[in-house]
mmCIF file with all atom_site columns, C-alpha atoms in Angstrom:
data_model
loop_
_atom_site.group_PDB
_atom_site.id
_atom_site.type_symbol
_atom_site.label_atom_id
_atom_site.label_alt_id
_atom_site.label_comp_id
_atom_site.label_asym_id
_atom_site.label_entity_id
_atom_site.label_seq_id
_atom_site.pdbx_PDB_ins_code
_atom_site.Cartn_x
_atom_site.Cartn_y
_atom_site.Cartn_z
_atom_site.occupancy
_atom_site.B_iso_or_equiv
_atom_site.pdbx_formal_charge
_atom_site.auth_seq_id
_atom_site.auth_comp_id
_atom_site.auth_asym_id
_atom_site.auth_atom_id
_atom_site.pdbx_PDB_model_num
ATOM 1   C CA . UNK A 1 1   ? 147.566 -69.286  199.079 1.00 73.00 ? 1   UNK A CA 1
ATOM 2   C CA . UNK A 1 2   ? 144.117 -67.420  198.872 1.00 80.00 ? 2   UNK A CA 1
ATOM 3   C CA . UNK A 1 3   ? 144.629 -63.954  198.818 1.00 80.00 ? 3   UNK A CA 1
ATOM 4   C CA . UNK A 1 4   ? 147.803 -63.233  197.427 1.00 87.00 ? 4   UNK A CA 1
ATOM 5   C CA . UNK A 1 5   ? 146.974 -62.176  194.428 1.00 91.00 ? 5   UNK A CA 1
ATOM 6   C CA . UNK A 1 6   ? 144.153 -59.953  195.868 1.00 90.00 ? 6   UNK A CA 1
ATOM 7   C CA . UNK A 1 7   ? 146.710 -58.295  197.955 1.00 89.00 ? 7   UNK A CA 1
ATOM 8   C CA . UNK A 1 8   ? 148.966 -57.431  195.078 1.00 91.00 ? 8   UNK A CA 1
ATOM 9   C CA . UNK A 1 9   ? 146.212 -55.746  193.186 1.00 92.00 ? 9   UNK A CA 1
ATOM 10  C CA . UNK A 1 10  ? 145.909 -53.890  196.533 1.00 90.00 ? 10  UNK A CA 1
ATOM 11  C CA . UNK A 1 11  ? 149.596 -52.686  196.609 1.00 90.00 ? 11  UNK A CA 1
ATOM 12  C CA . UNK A 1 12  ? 149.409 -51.417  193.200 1.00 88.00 ? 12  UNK A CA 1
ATOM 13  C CA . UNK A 1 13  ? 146.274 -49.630  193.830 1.00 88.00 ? 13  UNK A CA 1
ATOM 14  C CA . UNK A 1 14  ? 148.272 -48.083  196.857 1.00 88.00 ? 14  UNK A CA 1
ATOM 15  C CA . UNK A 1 15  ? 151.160 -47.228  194.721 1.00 86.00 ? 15  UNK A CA 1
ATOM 16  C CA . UNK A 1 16  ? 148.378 -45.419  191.845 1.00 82.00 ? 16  UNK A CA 1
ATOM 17  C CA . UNK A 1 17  ? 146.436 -43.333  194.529 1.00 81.00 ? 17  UNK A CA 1
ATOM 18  C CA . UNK A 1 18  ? 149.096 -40.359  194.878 1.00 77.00 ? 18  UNK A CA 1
ATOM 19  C CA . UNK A 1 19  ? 149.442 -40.133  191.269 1.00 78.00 ? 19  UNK A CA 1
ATOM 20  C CA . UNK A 1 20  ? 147.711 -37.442  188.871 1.00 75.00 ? 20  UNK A CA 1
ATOM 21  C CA . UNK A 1 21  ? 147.749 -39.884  186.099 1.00 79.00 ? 21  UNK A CA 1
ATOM 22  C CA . UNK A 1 22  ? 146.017 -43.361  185.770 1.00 85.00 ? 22  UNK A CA 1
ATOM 23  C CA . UNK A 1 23  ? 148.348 -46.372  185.781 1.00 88.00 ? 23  UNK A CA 1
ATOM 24  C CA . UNK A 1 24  ? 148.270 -49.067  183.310 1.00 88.00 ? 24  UNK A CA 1
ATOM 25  C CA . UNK A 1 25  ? 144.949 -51.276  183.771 1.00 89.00 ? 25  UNK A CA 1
ATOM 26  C CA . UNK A 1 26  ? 146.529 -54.574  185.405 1.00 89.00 ? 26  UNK A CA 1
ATOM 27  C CA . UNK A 1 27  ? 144.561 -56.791  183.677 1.00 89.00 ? 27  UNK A CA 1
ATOM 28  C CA . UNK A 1 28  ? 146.576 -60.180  184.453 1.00 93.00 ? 28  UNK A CA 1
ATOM 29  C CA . UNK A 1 29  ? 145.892 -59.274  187.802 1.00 93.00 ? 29  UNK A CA 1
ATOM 30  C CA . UNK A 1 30  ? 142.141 -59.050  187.785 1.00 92.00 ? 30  UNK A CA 1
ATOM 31  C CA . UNK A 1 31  ? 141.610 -61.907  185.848 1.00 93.00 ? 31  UNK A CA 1
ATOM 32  C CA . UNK A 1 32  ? 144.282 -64.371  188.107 1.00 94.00 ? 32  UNK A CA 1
ATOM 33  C CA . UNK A 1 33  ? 141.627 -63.098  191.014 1.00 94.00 ? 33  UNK A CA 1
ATOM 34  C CA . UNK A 1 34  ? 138.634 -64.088  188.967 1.00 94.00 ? 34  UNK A CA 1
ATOM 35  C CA . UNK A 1 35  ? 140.230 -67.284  188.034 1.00 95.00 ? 35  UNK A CA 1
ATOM 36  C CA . UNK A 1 36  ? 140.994 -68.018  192.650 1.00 94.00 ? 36  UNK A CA 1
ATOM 37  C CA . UNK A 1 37  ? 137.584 -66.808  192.875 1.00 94.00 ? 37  UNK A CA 1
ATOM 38  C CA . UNK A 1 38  ? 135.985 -69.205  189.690 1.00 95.00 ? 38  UNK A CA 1
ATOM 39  C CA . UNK A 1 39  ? 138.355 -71.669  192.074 1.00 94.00 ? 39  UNK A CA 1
ATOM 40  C CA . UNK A 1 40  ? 137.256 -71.507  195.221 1.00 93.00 ? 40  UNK A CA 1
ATOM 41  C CA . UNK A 1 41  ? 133.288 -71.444  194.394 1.00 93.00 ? 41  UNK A CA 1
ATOM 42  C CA . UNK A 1 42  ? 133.867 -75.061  192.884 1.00 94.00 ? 42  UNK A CA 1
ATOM 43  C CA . UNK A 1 43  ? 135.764 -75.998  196.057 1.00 93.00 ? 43  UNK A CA 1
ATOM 44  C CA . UNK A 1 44  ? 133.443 -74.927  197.930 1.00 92.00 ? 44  UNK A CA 1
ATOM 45  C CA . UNK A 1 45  ? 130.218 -76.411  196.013 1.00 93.00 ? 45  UNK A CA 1
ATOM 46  C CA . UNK A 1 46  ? 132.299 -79.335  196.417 1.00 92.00 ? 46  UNK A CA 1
ATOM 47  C CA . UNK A 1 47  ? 132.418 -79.104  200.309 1.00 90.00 ? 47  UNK A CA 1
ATOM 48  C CA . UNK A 1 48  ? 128.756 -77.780  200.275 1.00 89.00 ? 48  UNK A CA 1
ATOM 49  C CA . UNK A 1 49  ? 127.692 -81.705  198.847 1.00 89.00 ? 49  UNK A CA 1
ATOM 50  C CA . UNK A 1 50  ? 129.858 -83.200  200.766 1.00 86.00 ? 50  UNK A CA 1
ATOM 51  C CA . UNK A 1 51  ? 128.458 -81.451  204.078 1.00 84.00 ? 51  UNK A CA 1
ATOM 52  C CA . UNK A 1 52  ? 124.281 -82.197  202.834 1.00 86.00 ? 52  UNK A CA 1
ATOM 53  C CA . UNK A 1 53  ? 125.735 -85.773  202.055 1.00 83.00 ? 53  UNK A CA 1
ATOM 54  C CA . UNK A 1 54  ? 127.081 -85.840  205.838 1.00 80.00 ? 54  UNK A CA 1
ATOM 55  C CA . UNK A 1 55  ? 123.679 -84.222  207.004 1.00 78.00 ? 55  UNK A CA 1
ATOM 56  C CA . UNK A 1 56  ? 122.100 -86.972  205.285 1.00 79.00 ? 56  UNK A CA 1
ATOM 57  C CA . UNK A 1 57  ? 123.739 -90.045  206.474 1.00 75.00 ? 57  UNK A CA 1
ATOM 58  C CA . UNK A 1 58  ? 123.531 -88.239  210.074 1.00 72.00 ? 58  UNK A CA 1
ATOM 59  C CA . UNK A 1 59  ? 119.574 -88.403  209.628 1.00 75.00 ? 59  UNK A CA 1
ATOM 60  C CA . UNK A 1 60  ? 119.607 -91.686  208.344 1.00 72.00 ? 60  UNK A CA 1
ATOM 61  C CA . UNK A 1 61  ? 122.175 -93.327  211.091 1.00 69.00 ? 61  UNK A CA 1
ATOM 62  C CA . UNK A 1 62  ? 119.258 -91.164  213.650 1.00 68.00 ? 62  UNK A CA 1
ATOM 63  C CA . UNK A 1 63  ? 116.492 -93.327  211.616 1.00 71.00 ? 63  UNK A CA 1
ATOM 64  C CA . UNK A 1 64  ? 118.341 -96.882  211.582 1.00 66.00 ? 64  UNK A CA 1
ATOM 65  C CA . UNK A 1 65  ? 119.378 -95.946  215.515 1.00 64.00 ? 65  UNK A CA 1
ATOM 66  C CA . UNK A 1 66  ? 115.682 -96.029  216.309 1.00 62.00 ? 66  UNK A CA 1
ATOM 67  C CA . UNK A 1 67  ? 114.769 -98.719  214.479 1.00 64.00 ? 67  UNK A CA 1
ATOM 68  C CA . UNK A 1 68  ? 117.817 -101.050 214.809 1.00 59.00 ? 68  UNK A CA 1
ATOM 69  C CA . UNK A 1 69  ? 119.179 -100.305 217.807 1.00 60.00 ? 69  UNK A CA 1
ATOM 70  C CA . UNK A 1 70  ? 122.663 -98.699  216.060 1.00 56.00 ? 70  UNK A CA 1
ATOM 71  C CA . UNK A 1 71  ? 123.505 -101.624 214.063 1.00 54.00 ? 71  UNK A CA 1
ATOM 72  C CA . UNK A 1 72  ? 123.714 -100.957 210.469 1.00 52.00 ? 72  UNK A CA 1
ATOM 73  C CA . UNK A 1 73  ? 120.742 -102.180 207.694 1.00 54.00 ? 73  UNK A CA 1
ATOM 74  C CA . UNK A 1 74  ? 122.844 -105.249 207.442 1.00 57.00 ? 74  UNK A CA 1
ATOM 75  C CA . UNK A 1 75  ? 122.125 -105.873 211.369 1.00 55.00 ? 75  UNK A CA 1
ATOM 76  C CA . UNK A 1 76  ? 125.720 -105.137 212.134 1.00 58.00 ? 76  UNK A CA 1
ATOM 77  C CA . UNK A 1 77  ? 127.531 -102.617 214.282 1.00 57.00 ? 77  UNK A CA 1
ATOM 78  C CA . UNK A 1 78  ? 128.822 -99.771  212.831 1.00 54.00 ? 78  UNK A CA 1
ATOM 79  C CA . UNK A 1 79  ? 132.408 -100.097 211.449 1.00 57.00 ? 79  UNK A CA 1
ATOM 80  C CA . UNK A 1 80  ? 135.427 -97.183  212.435 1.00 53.00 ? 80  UNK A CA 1
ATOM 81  C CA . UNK A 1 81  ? 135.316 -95.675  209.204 1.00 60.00 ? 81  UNK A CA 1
ATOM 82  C CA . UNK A 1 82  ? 131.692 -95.042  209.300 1.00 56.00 ? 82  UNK A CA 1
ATOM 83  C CA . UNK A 1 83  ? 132.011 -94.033  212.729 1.00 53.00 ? 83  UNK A CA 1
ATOM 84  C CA . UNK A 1 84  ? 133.946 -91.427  212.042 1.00 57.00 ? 84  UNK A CA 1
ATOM 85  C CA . UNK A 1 85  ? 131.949 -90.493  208.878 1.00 60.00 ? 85  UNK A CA 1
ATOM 86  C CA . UNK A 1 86  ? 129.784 -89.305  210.758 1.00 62.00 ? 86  UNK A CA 1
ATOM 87  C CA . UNK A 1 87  ? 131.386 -87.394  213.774 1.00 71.00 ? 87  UNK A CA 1
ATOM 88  C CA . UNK A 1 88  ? 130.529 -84.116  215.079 1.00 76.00 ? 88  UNK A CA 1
ATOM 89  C CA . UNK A 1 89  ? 134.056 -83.570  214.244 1.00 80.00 ? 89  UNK A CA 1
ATOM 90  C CA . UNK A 1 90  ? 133.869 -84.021  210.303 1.00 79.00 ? 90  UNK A CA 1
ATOM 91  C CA . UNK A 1 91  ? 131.124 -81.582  210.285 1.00 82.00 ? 91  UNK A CA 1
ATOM 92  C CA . UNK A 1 92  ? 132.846 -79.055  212.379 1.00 87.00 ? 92  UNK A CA 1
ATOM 93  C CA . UNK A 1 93  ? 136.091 -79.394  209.729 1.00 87.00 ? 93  UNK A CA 1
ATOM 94  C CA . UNK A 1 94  ? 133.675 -78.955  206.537 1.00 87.00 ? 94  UNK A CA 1
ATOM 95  C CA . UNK A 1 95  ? 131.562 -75.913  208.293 1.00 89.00 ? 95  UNK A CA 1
ATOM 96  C CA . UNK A 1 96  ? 135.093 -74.346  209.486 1.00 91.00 ? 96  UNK A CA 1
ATOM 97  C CA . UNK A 1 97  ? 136.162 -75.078  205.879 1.00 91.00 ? 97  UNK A CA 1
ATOM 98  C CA . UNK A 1 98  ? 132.586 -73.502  204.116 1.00 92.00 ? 98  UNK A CA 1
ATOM 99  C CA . UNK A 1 99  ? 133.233 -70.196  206.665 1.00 93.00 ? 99  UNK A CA 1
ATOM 100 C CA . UNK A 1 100 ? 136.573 -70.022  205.526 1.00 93.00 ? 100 UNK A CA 1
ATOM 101 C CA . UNK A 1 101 ? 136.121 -70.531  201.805 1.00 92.00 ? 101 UNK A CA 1
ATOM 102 C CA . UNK A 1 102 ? 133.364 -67.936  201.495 1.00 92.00 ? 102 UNK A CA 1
ATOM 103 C CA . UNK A 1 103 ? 135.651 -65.027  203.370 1.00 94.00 ? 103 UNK A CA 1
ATOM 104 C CA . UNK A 1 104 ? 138.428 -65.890  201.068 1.00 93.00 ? 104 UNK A CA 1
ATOM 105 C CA . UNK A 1 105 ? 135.916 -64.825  198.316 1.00 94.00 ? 105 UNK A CA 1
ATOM 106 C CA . UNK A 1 106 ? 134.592 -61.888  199.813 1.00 94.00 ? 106 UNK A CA 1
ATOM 107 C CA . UNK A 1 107 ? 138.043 -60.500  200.398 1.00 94.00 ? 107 UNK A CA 1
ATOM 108 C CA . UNK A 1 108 ? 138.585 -61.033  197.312 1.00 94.00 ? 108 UNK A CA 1
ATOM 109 C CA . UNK A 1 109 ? 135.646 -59.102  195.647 1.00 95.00 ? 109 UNK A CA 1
ATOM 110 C CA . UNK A 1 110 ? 136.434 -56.209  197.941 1.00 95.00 ? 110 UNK A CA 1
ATOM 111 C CA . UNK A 1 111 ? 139.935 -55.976  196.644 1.00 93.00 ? 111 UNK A CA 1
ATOM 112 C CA . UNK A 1 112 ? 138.655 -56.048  193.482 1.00 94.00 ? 112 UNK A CA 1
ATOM 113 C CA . UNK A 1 113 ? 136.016 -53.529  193.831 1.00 94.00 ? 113 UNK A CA 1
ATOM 114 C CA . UNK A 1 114 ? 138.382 -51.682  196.103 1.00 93.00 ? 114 UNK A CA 1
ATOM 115 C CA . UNK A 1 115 ? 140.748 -51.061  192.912 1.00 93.00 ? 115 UNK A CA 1
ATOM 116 C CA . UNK A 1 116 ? 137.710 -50.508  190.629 1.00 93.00 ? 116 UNK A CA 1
ATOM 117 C CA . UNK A 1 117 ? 136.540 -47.707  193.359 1.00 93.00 ? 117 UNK A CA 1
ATOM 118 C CA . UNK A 1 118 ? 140.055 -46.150  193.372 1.00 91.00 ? 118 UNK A CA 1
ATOM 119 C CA . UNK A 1 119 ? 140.816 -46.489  188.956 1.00 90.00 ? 119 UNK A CA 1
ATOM 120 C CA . UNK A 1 120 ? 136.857 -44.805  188.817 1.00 91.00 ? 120 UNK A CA 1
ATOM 121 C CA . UNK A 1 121 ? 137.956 -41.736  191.612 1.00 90.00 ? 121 UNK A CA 1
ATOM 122 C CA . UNK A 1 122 ? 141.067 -40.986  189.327 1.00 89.00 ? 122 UNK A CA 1
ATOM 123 C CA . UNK A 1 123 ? 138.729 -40.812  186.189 1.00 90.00 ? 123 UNK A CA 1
ATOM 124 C CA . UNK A 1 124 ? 136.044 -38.673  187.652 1.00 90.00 ? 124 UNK A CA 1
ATOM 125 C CA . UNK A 1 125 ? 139.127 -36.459  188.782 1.00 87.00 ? 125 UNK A CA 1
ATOM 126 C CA . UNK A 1 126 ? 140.264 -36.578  185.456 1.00 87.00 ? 126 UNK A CA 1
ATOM 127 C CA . UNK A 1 127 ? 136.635 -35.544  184.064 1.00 88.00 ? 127 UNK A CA 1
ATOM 128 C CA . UNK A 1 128 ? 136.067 -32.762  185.886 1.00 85.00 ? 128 UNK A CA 1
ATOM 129 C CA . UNK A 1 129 ? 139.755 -31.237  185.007 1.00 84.00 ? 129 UNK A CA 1
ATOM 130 C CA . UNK A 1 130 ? 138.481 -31.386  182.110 1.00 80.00 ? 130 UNK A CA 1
ATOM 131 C CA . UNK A 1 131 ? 140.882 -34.124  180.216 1.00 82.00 ? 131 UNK A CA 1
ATOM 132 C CA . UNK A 1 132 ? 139.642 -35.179  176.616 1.00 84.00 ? 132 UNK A CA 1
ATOM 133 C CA . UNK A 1 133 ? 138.668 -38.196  176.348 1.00 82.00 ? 133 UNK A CA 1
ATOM 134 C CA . UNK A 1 134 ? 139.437 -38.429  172.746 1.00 84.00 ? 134 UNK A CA 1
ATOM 135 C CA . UNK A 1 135 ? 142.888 -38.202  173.885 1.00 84.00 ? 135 UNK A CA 1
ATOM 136 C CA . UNK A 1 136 ? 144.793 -41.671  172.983 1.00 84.00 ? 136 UNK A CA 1
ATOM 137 C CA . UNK A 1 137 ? 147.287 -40.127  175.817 1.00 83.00 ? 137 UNK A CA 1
ATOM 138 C CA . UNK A 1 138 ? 144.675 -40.017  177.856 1.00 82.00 ? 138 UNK A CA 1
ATOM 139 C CA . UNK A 1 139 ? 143.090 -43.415  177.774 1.00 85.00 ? 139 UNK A CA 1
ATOM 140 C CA . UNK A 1 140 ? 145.788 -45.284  176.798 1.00 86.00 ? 140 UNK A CA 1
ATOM 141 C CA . UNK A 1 141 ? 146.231 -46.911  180.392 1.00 87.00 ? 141 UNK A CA 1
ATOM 142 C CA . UNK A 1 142 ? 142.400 -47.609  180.658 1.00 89.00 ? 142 UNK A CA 1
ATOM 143 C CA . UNK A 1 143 ? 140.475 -50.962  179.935 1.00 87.00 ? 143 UNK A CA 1
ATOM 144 C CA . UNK A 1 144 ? 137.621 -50.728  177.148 1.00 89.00 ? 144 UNK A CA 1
ATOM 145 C CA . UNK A 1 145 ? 135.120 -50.133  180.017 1.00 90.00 ? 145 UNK A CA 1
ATOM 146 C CA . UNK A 1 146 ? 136.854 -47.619  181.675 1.00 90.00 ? 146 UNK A CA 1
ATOM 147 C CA . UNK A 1 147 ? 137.106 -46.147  178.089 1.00 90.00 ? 147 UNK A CA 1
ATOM 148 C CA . UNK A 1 148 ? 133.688 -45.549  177.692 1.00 93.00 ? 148 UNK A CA 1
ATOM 149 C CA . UNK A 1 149 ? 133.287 -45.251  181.773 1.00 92.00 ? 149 UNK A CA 1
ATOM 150 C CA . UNK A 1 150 ? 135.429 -41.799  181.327 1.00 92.00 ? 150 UNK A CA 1
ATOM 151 C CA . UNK A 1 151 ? 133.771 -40.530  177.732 1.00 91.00 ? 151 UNK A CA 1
ATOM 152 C CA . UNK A 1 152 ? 130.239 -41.086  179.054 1.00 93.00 ? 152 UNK A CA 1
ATOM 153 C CA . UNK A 1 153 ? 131.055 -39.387  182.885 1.00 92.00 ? 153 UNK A CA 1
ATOM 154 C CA . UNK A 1 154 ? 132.612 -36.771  180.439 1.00 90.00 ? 154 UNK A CA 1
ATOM 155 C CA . UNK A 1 155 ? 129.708 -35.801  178.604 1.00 90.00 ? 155 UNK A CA 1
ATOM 156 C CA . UNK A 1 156 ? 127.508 -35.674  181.750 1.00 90.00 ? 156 UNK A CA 1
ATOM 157 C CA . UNK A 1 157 ? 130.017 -33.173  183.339 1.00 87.00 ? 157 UNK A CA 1
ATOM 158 C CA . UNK A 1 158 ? 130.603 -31.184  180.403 1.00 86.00 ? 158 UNK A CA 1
ATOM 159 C CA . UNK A 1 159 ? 126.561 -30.699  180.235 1.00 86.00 ? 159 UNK A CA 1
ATOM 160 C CA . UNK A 1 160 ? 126.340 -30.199  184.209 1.00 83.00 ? 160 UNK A CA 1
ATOM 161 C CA . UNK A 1 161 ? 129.512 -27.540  183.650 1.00 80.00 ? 161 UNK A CA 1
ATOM 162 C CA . UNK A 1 162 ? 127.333 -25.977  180.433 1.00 81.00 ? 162 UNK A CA 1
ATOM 163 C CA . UNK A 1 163 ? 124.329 -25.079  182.692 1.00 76.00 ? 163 UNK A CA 1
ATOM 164 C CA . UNK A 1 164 ? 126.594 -22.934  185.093 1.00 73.00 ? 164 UNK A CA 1
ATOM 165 C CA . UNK A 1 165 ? 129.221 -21.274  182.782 1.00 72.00 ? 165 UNK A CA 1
ATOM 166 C CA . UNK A 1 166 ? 129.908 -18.575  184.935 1.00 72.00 ? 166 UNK A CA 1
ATOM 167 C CA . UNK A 1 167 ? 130.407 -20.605  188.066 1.00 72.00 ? 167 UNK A CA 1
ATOM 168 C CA . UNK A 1 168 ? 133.565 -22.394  188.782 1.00 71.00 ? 168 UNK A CA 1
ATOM 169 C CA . UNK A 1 169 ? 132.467 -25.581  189.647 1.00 69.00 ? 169 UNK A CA 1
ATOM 170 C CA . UNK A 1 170 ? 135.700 -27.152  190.659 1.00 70.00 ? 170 UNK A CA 1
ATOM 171 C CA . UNK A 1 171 ? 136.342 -24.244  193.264 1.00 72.00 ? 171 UNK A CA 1
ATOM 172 C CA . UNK A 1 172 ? 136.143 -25.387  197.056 1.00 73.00 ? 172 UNK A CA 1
ATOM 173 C CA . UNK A 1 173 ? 132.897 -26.154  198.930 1.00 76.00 ? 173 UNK A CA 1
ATOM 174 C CA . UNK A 1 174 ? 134.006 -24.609  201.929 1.00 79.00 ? 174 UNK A CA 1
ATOM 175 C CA . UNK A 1 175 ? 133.893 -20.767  202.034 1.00 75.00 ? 175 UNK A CA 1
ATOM 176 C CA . UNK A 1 176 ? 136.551 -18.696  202.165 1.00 70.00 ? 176 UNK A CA 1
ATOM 177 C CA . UNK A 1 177 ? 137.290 -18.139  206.516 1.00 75.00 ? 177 UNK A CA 1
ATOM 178 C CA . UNK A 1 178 ? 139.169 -14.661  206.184 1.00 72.00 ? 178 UNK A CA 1
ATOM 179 C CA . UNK A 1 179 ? 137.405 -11.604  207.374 1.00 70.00 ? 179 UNK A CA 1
ATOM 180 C CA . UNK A 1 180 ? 138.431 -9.490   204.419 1.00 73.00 ? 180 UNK A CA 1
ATOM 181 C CA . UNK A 1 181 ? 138.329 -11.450  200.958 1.00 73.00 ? 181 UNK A CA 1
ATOM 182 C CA . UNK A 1 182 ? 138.725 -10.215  197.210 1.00 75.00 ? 182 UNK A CA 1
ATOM 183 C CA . UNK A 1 183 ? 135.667 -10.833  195.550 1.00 72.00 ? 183 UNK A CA 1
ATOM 184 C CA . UNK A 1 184 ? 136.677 -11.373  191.419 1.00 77.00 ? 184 UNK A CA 1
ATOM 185 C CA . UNK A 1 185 ? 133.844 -10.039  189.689 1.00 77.00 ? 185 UNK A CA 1
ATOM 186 C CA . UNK A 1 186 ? 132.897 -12.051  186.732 1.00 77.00 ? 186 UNK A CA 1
ATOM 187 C CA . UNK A 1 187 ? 129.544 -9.878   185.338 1.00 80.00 ? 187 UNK A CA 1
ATOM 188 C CA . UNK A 1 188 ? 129.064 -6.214   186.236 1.00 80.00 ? 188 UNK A CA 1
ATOM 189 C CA . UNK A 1 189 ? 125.701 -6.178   188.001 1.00 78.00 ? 189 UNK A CA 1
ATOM 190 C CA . UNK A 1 190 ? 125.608 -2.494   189.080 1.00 80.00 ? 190 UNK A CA 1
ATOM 191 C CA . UNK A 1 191 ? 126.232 -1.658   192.695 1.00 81.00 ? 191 UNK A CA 1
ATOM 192 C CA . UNK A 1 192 ? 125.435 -3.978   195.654 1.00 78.00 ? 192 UNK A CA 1
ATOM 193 C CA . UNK A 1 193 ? 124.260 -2.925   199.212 1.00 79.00 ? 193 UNK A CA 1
ATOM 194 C CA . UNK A 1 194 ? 125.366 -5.380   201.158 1.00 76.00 ? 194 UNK A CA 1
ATOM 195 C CA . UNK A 1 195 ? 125.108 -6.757   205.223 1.00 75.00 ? 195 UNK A CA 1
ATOM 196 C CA . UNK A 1 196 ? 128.361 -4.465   206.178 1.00 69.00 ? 196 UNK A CA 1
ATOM 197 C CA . UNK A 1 197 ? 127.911 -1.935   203.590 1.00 60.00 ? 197 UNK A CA 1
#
């Protein structure tokens, strides 16, 4: 069934999101859901010809209608089977079938980007913790990409970091609520008049 495989990749990338480390790439997963996807785009070129091919013989039954009164080039009425070829029916079934094709690959692709979003959050995590990644213990659960995903978002941290060395970058956003903080000082700047004295 379409989908199942997408939702596995899902529940692992459940199970990975509370963890501090990165779980093994699941590779057989990814490429099963590339394979459904490779799948279901041939299915549903197939459908797509086989709905213009309907459309077609719609226009020319429309054509032959108004010339031949709704007998067929031969002169004759129109048999069951071509009948039915061209019911409104058949086209609802191949348009239903289209629709229903193309959300099977769009879950898809968000599952998949869904896992790549959550594997790139971990790394960026990672990054600015400041892991190596030189470390084989470190990348050892990452795909190539990821590998040089992680060294290059490395290097860009480590340079935004080098700019501000005597900020803490990682600290909160948020300021402190209390009324009466400790302030750490980190460079003797003389003394400081400030709002409250």
């Amino acid at each position: 069934m379409y989908g199942d495989i997408s939702n596995k990749l899902i529940q692992e990338a459940r199970r990975a999101q509370g963890l501090d480390s990165l779980p093994a790439y699941a590779t057989e997963l990814v490429q099963n859901i590339t394979r459904e996807i490779n799948e279901i785009s041939r299915d549903s070129e197939a459908l797509s010809e086989e709905y213009q091919k309907l459309l077609q013989a719609r226009e020319d039954q429309e054509e032959r209608d108004r010339e031949f009164g709704g007998l067929n080039e031969n002169g004759e009425e129109l048999t069951n089977e071509e009948l039915q070829q061209l019911s409104p029916e058949k086209e609802r079934q191949l348009t239903c079938a289209l629709v229903v094709l193309g959300l099977c690959t769009l879950r898809n692709k968000r599952c998949l980007m869904a896992y790549q979003r959550l594997r790139a959050d971990l790394m960026d995590r990672m990054a600015w913790s400041e892991a190596d990644p030189q470390d084989p213990a470190t990348t050892q659960n990452m795909s190539p990409g990821e590998q040089d995903y992680f060294a290059r978002y490395s290097e860009l941290v480590i340079a935004h970091k080098g700019r501000f060395s005597e900020i803490d970058l990682t600290g909160p956003l948020e300021p402190p609520r209390d009324l009466f903080i400790d302030v750490r000082v980190l460079k003797d700047a003389g003394e400081i008049q400030t709002e409250y004295g």
